[in-house]
XYZ file of N, CA and C in Angstrom:
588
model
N 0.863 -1.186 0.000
C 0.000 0.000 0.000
C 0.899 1.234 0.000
N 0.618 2.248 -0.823
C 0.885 3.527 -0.983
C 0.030 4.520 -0.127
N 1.458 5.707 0.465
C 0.797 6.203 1.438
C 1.342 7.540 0.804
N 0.125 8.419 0.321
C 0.391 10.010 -0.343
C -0.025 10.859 0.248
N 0.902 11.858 0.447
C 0.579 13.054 1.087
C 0.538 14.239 0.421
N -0.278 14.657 0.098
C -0.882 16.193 -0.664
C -0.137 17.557 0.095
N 0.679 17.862 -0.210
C 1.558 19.123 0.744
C 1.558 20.071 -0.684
N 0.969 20.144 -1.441
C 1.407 20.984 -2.661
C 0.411 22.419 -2.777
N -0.391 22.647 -1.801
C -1.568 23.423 -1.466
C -0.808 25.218 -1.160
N -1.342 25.985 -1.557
C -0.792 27.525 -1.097
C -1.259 27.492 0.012
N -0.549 28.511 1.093
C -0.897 28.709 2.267
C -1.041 30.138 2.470
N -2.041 30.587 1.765
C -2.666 31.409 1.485
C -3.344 32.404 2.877
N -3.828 31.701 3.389
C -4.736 31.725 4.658
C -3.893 31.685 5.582
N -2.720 31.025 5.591
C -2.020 30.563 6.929
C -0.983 31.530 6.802
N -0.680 32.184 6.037
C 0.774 33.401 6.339
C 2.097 32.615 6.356
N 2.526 31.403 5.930
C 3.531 30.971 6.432
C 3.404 29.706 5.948
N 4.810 28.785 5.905
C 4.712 27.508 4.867
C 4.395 26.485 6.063
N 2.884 25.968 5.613
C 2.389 25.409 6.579
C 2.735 23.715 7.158
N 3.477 23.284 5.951
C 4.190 22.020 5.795
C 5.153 22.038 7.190
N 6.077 23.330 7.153
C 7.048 22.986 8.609
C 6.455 23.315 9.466
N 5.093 24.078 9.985
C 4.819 24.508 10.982
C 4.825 23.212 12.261
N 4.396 23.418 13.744
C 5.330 22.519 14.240
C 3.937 22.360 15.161
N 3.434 21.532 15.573
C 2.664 21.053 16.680
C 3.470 19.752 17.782
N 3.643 20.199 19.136
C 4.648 19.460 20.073
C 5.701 19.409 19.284
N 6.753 20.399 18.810
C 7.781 19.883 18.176
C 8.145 18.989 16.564
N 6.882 18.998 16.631
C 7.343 18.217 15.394
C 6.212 18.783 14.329
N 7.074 18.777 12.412
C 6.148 19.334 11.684
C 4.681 18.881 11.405
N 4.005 19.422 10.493
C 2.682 19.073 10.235
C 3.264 17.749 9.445
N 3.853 17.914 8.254
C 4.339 16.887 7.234
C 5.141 15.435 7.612
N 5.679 16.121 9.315
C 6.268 14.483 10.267
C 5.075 13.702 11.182
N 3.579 14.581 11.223
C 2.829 14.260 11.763
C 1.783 13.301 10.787
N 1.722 13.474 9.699
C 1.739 12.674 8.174
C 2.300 11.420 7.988
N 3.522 11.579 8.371
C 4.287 10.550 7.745
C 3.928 9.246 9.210
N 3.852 9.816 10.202
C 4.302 9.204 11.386
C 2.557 8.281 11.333
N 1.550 9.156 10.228
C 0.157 8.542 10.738
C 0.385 7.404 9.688
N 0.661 7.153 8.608
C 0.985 6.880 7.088
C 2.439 5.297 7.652
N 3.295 5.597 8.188
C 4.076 4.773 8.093
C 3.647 3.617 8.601
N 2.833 3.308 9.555
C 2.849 1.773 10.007
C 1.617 0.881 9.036
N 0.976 1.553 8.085
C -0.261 0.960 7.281
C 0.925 1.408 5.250
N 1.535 1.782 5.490
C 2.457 1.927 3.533
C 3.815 1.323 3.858
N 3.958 0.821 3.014
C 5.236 0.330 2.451
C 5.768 1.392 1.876
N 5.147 2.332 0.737
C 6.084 3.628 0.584
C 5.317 5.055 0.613
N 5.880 5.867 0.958
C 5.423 7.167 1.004
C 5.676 7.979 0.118
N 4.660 8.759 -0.475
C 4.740 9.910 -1.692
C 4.226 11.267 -0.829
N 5.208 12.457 -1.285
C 4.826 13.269 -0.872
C 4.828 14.327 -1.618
N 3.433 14.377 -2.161
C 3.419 15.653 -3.732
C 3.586 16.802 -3.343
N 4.288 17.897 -3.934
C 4.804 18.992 -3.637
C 4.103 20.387 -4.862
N 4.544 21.105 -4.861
C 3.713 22.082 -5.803
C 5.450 22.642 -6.666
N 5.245 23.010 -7.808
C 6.082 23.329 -9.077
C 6.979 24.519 -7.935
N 6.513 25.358 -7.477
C 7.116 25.783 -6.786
C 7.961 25.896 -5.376
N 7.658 24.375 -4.816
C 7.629 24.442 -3.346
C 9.531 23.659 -3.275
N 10.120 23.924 -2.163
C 11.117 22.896 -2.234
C 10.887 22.137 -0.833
N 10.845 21.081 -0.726
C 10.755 20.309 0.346
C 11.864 18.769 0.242
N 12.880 18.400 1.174
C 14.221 17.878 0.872
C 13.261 16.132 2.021
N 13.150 15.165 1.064
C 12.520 13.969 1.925
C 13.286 13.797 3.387
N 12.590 13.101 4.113
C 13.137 13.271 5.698
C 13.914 11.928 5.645
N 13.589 10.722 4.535
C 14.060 9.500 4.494
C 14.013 9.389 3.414
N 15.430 8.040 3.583
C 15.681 7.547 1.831
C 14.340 6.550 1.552
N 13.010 6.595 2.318
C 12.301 5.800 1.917
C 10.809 6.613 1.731
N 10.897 8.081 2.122
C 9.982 8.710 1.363
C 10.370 9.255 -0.163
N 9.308 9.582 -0.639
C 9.821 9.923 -2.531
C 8.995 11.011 -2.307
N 9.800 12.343 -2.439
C 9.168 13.538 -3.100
C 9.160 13.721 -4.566
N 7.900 14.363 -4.611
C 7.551 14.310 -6.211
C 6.671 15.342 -6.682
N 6.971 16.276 -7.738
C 6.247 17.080 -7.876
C 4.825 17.122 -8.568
N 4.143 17.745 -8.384
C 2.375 18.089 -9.158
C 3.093 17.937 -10.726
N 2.874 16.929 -11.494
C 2.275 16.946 -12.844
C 1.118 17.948 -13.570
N 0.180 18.220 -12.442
C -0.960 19.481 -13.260
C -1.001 20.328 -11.873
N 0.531 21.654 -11.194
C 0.916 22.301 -10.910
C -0.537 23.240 -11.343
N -0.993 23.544 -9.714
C -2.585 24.446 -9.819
C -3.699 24.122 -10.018
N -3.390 22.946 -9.896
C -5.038 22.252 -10.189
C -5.418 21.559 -8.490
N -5.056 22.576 -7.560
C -5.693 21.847 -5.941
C -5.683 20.458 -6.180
N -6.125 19.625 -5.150
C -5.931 18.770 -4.633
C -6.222 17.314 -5.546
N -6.957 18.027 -6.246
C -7.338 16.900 -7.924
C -5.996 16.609 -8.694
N -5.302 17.346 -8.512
C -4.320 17.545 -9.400
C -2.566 16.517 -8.742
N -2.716 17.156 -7.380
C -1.988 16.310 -6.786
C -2.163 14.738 -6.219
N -3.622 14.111 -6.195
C -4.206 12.792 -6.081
C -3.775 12.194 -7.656
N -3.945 13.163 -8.459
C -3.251 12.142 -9.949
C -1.929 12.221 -9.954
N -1.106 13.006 -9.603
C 0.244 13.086 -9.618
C 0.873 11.827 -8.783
N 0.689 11.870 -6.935
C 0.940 10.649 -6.087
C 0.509 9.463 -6.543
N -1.090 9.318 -7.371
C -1.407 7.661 -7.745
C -0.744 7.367 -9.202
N -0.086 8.398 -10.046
C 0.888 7.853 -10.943
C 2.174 7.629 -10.521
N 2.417 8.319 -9.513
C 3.730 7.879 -8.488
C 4.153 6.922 -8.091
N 2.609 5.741 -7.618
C 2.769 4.506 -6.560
C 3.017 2.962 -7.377
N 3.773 2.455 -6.762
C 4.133 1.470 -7.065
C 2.819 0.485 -6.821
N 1.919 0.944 -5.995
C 1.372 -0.094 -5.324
C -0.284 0.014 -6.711
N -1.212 -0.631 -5.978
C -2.764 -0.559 -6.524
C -3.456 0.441 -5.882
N -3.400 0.685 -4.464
C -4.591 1.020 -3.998
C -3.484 2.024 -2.659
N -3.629 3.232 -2.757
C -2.913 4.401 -2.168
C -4.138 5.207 -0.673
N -3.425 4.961 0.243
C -3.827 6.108 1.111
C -3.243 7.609 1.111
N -4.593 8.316 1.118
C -4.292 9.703 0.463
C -4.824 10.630 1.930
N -3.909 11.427 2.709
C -4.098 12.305 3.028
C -3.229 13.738 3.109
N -3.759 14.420 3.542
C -3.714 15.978 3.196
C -2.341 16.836 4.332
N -1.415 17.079 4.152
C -0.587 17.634 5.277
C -0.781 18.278 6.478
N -2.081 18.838 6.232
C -2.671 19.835 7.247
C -3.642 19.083 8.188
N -3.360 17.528 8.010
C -3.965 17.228 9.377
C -3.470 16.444 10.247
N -3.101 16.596 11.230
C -2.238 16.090 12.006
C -3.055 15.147 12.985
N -4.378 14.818 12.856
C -5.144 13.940 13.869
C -5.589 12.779 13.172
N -5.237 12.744 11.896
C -5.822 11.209 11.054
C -5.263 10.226 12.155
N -6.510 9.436 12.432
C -6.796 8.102 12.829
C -6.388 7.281 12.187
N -5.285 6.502 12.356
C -4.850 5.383 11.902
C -5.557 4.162 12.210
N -6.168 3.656 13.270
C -7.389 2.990 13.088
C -8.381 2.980 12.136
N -8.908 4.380 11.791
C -9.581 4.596 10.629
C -9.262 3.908 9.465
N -7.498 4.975 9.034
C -7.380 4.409 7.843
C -7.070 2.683 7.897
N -6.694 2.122 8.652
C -6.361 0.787 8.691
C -7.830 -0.164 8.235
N -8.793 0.396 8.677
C -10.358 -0.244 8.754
C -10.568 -0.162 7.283
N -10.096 1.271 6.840
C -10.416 1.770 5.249
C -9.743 0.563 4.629
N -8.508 0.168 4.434
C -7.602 -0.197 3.607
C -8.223 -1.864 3.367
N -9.057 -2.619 4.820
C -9.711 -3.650 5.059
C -10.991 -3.498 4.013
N -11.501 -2.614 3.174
C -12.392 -2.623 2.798
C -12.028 -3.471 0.737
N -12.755 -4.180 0.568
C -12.886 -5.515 -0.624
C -11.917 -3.785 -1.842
N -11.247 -4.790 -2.369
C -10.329 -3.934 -3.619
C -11.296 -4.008 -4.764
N -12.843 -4.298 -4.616
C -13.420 -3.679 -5.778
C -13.704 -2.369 -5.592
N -13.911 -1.477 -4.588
C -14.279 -0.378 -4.476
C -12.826 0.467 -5.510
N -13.494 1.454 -5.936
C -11.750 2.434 -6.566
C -11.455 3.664 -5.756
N -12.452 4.107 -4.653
C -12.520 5.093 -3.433
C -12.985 4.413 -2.238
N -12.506 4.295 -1.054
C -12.952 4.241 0.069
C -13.011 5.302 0.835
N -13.952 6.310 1.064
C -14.243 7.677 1.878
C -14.965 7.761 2.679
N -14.665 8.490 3.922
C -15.177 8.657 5.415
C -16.242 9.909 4.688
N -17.541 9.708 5.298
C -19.071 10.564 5.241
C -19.388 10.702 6.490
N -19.453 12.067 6.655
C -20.224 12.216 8.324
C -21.264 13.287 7.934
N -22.023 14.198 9.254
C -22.683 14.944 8.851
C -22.192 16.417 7.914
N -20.793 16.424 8.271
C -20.528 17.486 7.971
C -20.086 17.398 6.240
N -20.288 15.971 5.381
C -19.823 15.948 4.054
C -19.101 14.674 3.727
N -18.459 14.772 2.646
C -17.415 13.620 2.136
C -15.862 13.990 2.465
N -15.006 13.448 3.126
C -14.082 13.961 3.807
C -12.927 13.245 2.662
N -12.845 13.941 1.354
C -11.715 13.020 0.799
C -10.166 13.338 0.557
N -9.773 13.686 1.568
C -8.680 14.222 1.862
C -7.755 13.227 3.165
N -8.782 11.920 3.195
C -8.556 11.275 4.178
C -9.380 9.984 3.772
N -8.607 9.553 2.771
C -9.114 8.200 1.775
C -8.728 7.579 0.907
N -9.047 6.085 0.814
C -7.931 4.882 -0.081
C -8.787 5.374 -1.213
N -7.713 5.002 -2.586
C -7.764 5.577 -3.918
C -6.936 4.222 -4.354
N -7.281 3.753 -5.280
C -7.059 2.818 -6.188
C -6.509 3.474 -7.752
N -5.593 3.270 -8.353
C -4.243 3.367 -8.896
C -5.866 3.575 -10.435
N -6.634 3.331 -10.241
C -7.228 2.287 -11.352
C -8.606 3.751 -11.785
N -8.084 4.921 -10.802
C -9.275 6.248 -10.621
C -8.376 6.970 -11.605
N -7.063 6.576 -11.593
C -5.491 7.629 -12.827
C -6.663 8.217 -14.008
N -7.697 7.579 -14.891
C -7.661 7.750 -16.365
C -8.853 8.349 -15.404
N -10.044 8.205 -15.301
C -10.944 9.173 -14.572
C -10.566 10.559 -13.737
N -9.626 10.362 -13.329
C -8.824 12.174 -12.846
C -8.512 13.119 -13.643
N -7.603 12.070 -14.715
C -7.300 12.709 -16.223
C -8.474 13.640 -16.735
N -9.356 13.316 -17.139
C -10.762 13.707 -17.870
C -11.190 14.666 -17.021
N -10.848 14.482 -15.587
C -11.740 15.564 -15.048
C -10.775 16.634 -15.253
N -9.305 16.790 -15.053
C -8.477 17.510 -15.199
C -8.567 18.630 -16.704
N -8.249 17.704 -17.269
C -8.522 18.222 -18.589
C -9.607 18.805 -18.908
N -10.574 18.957 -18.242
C -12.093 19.227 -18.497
C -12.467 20.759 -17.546
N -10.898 20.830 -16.690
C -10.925 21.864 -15.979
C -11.651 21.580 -14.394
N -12.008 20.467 -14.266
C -13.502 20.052 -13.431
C -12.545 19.746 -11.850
N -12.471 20.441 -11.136
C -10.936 19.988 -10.038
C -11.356 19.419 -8.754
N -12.879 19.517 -8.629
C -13.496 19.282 -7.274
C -13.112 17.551 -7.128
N -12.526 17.194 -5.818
C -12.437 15.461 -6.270
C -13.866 15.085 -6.189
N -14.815 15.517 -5.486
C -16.019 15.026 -5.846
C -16.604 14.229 -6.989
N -16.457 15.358 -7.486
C -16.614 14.842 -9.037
C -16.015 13.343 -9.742
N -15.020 12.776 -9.168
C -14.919 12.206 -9.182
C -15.455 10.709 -8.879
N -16.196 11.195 -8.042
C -17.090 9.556 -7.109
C -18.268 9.467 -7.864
N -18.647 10.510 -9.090
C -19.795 9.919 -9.644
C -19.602 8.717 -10.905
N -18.269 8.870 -11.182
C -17.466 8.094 -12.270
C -16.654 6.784 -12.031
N -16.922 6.308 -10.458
C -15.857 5.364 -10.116
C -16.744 4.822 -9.176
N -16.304 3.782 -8.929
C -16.957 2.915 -8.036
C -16.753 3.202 -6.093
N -17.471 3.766 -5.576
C -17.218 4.526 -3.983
C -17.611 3.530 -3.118
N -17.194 3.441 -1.995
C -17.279 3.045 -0.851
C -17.511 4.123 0.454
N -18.825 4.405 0.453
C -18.584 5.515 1.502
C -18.345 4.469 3.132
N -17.986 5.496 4.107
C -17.553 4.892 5.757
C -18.338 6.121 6.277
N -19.578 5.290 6.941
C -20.647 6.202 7.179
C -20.129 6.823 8.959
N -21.228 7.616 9.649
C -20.930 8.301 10.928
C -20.208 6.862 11.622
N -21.358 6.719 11.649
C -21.495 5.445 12.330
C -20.526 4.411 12.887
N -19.867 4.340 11.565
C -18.404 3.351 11.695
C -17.459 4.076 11.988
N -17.180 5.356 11.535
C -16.364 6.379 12.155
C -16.417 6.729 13.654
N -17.382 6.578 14.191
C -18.136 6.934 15.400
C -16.593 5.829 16.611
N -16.902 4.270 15.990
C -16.358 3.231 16.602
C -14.572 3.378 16.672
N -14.075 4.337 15.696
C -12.925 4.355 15.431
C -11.944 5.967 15.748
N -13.195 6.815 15.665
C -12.803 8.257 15.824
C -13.807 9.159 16.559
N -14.457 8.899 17.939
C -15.454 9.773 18.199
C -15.476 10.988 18.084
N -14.130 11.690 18.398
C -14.049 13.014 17.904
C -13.994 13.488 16.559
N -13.563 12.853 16.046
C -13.813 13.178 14.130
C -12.646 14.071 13.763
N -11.501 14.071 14.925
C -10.076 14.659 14.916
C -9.568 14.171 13.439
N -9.599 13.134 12.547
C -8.974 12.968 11.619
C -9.110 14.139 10.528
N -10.374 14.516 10.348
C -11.057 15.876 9.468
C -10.693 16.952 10.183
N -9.859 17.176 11.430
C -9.225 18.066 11.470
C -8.381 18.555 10.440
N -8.477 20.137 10.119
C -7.824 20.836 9.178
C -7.028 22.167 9.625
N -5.463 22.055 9.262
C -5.450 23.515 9.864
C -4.900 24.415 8.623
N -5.520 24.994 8.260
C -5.669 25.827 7.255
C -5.481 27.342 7.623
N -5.572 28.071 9.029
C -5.496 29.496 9.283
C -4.432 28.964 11.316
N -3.762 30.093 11.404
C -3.088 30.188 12.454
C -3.970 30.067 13.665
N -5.274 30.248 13.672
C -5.831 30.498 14.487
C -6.413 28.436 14.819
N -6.421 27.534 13.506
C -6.316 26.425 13.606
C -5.190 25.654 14.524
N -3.969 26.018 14.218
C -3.062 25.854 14.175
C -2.552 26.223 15.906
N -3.324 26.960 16.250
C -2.959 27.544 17.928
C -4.339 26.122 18.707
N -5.237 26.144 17.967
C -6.281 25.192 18.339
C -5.656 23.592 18.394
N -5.143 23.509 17.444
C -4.658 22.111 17.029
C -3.433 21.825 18.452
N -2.668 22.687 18.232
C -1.412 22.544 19.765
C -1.950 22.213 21.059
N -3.331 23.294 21.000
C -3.732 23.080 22.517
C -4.511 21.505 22.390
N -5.485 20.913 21.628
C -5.666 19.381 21.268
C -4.892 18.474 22.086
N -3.396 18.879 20.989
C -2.123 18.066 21.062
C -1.868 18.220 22.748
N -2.135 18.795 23.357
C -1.910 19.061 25.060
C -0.443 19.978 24.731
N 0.227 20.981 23.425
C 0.958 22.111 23.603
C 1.223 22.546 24.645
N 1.669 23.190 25.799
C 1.694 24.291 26.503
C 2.186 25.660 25.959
């Protein structure tokens, strides 16, 4: 299993390159790797045309956005042409509370699905979901079509949603859909972490 991490995002909102920012000492992007390493054999970590980021190990692979500006659509096709493997866990740098229980439950789910995605009340959380190598030519089309929402995507591929419910058993707080996207996240997220 392939484990991709989407770090190629502007930090627009956040004033500052949100990849090193540091919760207890350690970055957002080591808080990634550290959720990612005991469920992948290898780690991808897509970067943006502009960004420089130097791998922390000879066993992560940095790799840049192939469609550089196309948000997060853009970097899910870049990491699943990256992976060696079939079926890739995909999450987002900016969250430092993914449940590895979760994704472990996800990865248990039958390899006919080509998305496995967590649904709660608040939406489709796909920034925190197995992707199958086999969604590449369906990303394409949407890409090309200008169409960038991954949404769009689950009407064209075969989904597996992971309803409240089962999330409920694995994540009561729903900390994995934590996002820190503004400083004011980011002061929230530390105090979580028990920061002082």
């Amino acid at each position: 299993m392939t484990g991709i991490i989407l770090a190629g995002g502007r930090s627009s909102r956040f004033g500052l390159d949100k990849v090193r920012a540091t919760i207890n000492g350690k970055s957002l992007i080591q808080w990634a790797i550290d959720c990612l390493a005991p469920l992948s054999t290898e780690i991808i970590i897509v970067i943006g045309l502009e960004d420089f980021f130097a791998a922390p190990s000879t066993k992560i692979q940095v790799i840049r956005d192939v469609y550089p500006g196309k948000g997060p659509l853009g970097g899910l096709y870049s990491g699943l042409l990256g992976s060696s493997f079939p079926r890739a866990i995909v999450i987002g740098c900016d969250m430092p509370f993914v449940s590895v229980a979760l994704l472990d439950y996800m990865t248990r789910m039958p390899s006919v699905f080509d998305v496995v995605v967590p649904r709660t009340g608040k939406g489709v959380e796909p920034l925190c979901a197995i992707y199958s190598r086999s969604c590449v030519a369906a990303i394409h089309k949407l890409l090309e079509r200008n169409e960038l929402r991954i949404g769009e995507l689950f009407g064209t591929v075969k989904v597996r949603y992971v309803e409240e419910n089962e999330i409920d058993g694995l994540d009561p707080e729903h900390l994995s859909f934590f996002n820190v996207n503004t400083l004011a996240q980011l002061r929230e997220a530390r105090k979580l972490a028990g920061e002082s």
